[in-house]
PDB file of C-alpha atoms in Angstrom:
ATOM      1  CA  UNK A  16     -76.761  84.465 -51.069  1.00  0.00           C
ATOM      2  CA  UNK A  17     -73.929  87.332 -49.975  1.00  0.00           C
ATOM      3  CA  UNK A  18     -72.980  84.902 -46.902  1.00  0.00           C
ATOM      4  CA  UNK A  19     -72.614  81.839 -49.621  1.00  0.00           C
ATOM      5  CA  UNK A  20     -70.461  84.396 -51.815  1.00  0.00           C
ATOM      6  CA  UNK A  21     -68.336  85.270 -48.843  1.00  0.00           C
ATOM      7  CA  UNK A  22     -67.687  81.460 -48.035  1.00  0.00           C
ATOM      8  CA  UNK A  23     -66.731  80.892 -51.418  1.00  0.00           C
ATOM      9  CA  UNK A  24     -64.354  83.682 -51.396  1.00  0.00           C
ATOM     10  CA  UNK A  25     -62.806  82.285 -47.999  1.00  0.00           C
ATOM     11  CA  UNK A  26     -62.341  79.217 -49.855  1.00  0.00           C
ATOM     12  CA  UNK A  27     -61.172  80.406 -53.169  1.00  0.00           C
ATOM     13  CA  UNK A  28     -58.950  83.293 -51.773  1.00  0.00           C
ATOM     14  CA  UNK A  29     -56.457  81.000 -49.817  1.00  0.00           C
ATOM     15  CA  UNK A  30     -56.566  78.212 -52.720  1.00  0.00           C
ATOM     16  CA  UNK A  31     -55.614  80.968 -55.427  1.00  0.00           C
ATOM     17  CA  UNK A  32     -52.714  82.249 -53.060  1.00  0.00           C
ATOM     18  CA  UNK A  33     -51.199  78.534 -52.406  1.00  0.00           C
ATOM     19  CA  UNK A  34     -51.919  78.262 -56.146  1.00  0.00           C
ATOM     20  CA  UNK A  35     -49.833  81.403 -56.762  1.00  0.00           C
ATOM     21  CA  UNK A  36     -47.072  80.471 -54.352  1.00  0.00           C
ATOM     22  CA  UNK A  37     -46.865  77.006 -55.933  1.00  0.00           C
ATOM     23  CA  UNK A  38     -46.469  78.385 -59.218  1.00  0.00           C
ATOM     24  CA  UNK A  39     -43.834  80.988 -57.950  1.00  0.00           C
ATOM     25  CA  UNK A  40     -41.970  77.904 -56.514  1.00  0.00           C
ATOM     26  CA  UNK A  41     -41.998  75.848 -59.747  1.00  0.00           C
ATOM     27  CA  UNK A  42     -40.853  78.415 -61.955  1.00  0.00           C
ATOM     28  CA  UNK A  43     -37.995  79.455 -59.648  1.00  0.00           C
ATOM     29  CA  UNK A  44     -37.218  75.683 -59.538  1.00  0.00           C
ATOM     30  CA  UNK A  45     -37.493  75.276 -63.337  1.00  0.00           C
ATOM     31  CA  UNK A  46     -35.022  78.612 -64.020  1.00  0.00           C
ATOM     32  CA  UNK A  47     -32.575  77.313 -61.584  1.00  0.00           C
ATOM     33  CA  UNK A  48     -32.723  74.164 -63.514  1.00  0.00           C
ATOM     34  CA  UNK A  49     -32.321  75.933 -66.689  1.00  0.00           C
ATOM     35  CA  UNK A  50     -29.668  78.233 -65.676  1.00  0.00           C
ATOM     36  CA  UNK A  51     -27.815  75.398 -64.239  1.00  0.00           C
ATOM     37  CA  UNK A  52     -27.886  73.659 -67.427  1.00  0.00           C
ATOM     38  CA  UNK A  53     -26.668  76.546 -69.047  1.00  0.00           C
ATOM     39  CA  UNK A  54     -23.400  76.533 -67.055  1.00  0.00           C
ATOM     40  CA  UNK A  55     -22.844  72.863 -67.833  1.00  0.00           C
ATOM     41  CA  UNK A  56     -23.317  73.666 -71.527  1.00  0.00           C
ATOM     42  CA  UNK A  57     -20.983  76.381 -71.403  1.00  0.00           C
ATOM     43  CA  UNK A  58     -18.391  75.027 -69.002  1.00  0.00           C
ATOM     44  CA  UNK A  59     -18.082  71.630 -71.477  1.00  0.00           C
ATOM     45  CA  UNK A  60     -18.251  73.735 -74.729  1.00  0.00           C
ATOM     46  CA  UNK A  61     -14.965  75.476 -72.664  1.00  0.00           C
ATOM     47  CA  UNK A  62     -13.261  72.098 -71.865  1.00  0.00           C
ATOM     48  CA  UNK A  63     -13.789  71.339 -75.412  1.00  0.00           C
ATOM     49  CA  UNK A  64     -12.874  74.940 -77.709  1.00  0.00           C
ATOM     50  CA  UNK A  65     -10.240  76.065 -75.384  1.00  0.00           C
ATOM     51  CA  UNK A  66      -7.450  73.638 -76.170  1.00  0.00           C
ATOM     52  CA  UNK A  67      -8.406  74.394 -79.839  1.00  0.00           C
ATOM     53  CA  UNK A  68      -8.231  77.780 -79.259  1.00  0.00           C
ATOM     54  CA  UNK A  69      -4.395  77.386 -77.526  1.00  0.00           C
ATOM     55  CA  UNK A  70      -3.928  75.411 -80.630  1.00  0.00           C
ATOM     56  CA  UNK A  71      -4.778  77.910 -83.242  1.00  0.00           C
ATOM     57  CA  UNK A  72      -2.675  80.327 -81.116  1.00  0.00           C
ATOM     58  CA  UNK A  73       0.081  78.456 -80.879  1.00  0.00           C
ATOM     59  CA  UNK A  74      -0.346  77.260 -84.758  1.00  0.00           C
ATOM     60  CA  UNK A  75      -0.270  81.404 -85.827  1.00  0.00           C
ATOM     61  CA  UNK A  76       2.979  81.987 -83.083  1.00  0.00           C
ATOM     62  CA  UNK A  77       4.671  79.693 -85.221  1.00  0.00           C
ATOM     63  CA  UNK A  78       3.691  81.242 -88.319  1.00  0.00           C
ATOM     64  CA  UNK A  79       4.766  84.366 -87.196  1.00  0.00           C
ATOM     65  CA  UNK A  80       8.216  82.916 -85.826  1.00  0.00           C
ATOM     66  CA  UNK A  81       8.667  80.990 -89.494  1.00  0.00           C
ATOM     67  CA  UNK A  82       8.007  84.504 -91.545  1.00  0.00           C
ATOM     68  CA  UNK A  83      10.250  86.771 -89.284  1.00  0.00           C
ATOM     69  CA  UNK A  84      12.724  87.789 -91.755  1.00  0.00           C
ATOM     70  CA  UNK A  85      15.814  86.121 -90.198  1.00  0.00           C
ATOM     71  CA  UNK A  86      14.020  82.836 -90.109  1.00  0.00           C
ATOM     72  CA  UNK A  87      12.264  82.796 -93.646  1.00  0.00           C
ATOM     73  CA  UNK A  88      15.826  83.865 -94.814  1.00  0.00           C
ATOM     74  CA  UNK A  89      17.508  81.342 -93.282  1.00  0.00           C
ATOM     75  CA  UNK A  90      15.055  78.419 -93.891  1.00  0.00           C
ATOM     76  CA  UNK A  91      14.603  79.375 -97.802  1.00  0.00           C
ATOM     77  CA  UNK A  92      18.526  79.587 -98.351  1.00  0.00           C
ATOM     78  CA  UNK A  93      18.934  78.952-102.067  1.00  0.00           C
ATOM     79  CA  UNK A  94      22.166  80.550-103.331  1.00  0.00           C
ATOM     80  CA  UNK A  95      21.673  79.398-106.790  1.00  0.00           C
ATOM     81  CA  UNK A  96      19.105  81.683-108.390  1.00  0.00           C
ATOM     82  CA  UNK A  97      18.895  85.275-108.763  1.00  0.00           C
ATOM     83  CA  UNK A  98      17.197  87.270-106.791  1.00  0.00           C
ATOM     84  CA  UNK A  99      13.905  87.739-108.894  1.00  0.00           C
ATOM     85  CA  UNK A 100      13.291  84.206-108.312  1.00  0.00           C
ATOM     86  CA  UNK A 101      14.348  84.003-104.455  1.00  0.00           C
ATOM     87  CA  UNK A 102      11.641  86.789-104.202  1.00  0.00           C
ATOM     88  CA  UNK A 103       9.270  84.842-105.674  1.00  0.00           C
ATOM     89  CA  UNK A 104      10.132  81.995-103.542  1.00  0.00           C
ATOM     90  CA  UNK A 105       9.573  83.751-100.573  1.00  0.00           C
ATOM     91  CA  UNK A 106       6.560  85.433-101.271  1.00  0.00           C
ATOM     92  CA  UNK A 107       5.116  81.924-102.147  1.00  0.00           C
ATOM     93  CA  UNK A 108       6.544  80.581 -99.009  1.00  0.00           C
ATOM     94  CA  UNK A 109       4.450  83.422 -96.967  1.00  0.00           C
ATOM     95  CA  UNK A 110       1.372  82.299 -99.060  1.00  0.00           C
ATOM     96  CA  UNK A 111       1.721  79.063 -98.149  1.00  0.00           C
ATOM     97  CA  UNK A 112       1.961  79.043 -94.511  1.00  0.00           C
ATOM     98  CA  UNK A 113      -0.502  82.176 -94.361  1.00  0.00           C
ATOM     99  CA  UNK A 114      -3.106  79.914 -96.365  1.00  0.00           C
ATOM    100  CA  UNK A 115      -1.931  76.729 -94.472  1.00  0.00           C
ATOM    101  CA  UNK A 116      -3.579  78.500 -90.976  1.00  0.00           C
ATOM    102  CA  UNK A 117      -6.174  80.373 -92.598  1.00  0.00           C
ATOM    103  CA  UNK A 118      -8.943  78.355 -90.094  1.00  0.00           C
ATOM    104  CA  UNK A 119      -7.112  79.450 -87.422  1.00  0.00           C
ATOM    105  CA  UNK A 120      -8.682  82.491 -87.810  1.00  0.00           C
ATOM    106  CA  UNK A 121     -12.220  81.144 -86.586  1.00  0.00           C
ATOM    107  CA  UNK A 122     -10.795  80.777 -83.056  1.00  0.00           C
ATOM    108  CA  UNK A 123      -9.164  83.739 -82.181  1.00  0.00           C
ATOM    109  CA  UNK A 124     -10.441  87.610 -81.840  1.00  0.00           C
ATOM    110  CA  UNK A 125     -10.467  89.992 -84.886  1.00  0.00           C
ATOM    111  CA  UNK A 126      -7.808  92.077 -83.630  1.00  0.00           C
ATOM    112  CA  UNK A 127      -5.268  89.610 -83.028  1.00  0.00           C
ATOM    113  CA  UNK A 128      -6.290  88.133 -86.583  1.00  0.00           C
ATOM    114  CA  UNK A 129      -6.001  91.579 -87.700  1.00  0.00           C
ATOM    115  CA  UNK A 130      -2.216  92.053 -86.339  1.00  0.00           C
ATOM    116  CA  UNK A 131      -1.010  88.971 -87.573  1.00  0.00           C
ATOM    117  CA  UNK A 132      -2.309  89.814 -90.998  1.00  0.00           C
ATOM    118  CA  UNK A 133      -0.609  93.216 -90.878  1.00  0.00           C
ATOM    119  CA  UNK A 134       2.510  91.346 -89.867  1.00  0.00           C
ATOM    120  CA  UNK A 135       2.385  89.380 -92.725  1.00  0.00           C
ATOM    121  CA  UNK A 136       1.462  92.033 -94.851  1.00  0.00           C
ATOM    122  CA  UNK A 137       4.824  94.224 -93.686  1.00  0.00           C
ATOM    123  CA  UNK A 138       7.197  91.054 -94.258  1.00  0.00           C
ATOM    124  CA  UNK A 139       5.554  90.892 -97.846  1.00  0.00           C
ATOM    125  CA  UNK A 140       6.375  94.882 -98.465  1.00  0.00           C
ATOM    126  CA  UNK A 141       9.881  94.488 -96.456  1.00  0.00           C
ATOM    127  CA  UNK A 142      10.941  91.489 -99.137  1.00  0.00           C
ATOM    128  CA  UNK A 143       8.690  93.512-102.193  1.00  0.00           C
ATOM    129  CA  UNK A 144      10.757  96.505-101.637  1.00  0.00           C
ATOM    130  CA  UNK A 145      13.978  95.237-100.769  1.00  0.00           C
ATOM    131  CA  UNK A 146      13.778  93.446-103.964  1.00  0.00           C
ATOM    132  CA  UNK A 147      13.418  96.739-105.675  1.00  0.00           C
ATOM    133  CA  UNK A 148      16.352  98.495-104.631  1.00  0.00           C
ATOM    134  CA  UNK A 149      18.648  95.875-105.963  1.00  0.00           C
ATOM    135  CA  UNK A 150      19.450  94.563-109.801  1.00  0.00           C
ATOM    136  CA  UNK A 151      16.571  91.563-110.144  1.00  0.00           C
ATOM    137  CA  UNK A 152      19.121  89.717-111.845  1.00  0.00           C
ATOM    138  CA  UNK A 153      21.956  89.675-108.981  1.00  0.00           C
ATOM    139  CA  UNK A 154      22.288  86.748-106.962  1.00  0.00           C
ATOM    140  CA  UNK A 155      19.594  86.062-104.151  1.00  0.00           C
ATOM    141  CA  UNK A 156      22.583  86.450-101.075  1.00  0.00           C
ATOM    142  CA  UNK A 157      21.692  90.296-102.325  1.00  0.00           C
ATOM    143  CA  UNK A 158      18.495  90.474-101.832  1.00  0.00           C
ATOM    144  CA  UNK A 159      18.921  88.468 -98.384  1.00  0.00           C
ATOM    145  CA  UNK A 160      21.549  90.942 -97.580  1.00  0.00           C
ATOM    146  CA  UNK A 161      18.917  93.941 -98.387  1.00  0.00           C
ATOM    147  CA  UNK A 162      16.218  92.534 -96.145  1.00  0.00           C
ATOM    148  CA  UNK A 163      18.562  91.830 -93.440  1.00  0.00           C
ATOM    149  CA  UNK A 164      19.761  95.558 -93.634  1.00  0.00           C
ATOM    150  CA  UNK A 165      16.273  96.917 -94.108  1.00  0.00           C
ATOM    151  CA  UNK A 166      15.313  95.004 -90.481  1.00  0.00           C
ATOM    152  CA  UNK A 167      18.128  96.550 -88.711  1.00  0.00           C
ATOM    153  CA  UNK A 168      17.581  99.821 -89.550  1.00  0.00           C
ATOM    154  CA  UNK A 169      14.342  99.915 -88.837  1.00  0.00           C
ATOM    155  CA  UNK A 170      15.116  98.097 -85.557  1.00  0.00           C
ATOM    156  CA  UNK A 171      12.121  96.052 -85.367  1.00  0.00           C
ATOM    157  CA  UNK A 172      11.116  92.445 -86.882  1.00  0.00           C
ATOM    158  CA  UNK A 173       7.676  93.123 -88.957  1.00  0.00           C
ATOM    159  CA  UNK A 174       6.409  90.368 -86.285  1.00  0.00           C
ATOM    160  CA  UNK A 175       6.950  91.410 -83.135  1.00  0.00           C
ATOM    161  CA  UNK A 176       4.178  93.456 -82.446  1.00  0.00           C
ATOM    162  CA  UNK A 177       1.643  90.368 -83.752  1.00  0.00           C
ATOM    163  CA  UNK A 178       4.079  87.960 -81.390  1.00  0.00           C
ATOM    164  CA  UNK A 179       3.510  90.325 -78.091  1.00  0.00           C
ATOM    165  CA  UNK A 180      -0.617  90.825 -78.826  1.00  0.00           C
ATOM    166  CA  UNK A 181      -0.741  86.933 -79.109  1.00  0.00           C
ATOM    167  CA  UNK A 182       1.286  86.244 -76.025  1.00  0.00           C
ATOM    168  CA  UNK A 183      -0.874  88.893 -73.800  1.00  0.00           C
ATOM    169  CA  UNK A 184      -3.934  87.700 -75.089  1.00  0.00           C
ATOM    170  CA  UNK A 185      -2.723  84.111 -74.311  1.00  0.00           C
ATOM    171  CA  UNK A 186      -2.449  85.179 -70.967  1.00  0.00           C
ATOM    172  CA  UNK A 187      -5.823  86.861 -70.659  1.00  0.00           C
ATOM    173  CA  UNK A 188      -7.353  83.415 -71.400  1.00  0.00           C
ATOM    174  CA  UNK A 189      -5.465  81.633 -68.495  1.00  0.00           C
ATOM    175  CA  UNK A 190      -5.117  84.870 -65.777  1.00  0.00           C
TER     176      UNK A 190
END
């Protein structure tokens, strides 16, 4: 009986270990497999979000470029109404684009979403307070002339600093 045990075991011992070693081989073969369908998930999902992403970049640079004081001023030039109502036509004009590239949001990182906000935020209190300082009822070149002197004192365009995060993190992406 012990010697028909101990042939058994001769058999079953080498049978379990090729057994064993097959199943190591499989699995390595199958997470290989796996991981390299992983990269070709991830590497099309790339091809496809990244020029979306350049997009949404390039969609909020302009948005930045068209509220920068000098350009909103010069783009919204309506020398016919008084200044309470130019104000109000620029703030809407802010809205608008702001809301116009709201998605945009979805494609970029929270801190450059979070600059351009603030950006757009500090043109809205540069025209808001401007406005204040001068009669409501004077002519909007007054109010244009106030924001204009408010920039260059403060020798900075609210949307610089938004512009310069977006272009750096622009060139993260590509470096």
């Amino acid at each position: 009986m012990m010697q028909s045990i101990t042939e058994l075991l001769k058999i079953l011992i080498p049978s379990a270990a090729v057994l064993y070693g097959m199943y190591l081989t499989v699995q390595t073969f199958l997470e290989k497999q796996f991981e390299q369908k992983q990269l070709e998930v991830k590497q099309k999902n790339t091809e496809l979000v990244t020029p979306i992403r350049l997009q949404a970049y390039e969609r909020m640079t302009l948005f930045l470029e068209r509220i920068t004081p000098n350009n909103l001023l010069i783009r919204i030039n309506n020398m016919d109404i008084q200044a309470i109502d130019y104000q109000r036509l620029i703030l809407q004009e802010i809205r608008e684009e702001f809301n116009h590239n709201l998605s945009q949001q979805v494609y970029m990182s929270h801190e450059a979403w979070e600059k351009i906000r603030k950006a757009m935020n500090d043109v809205v209190a540069l025209v808001n307070t401007s406005a204040t300082e001068i009669d409501s009822n004077s002519a909007s070149i007054n109010l244009s002339k106030k924001i204009f002197e408010k920039v260059i004192s403060e020798n900075q365009q609210p949307t610089m600093e938004a512009l310069k995060f977006l272009k750096e993190e622009i060139q993260t992406m590509f470096m």
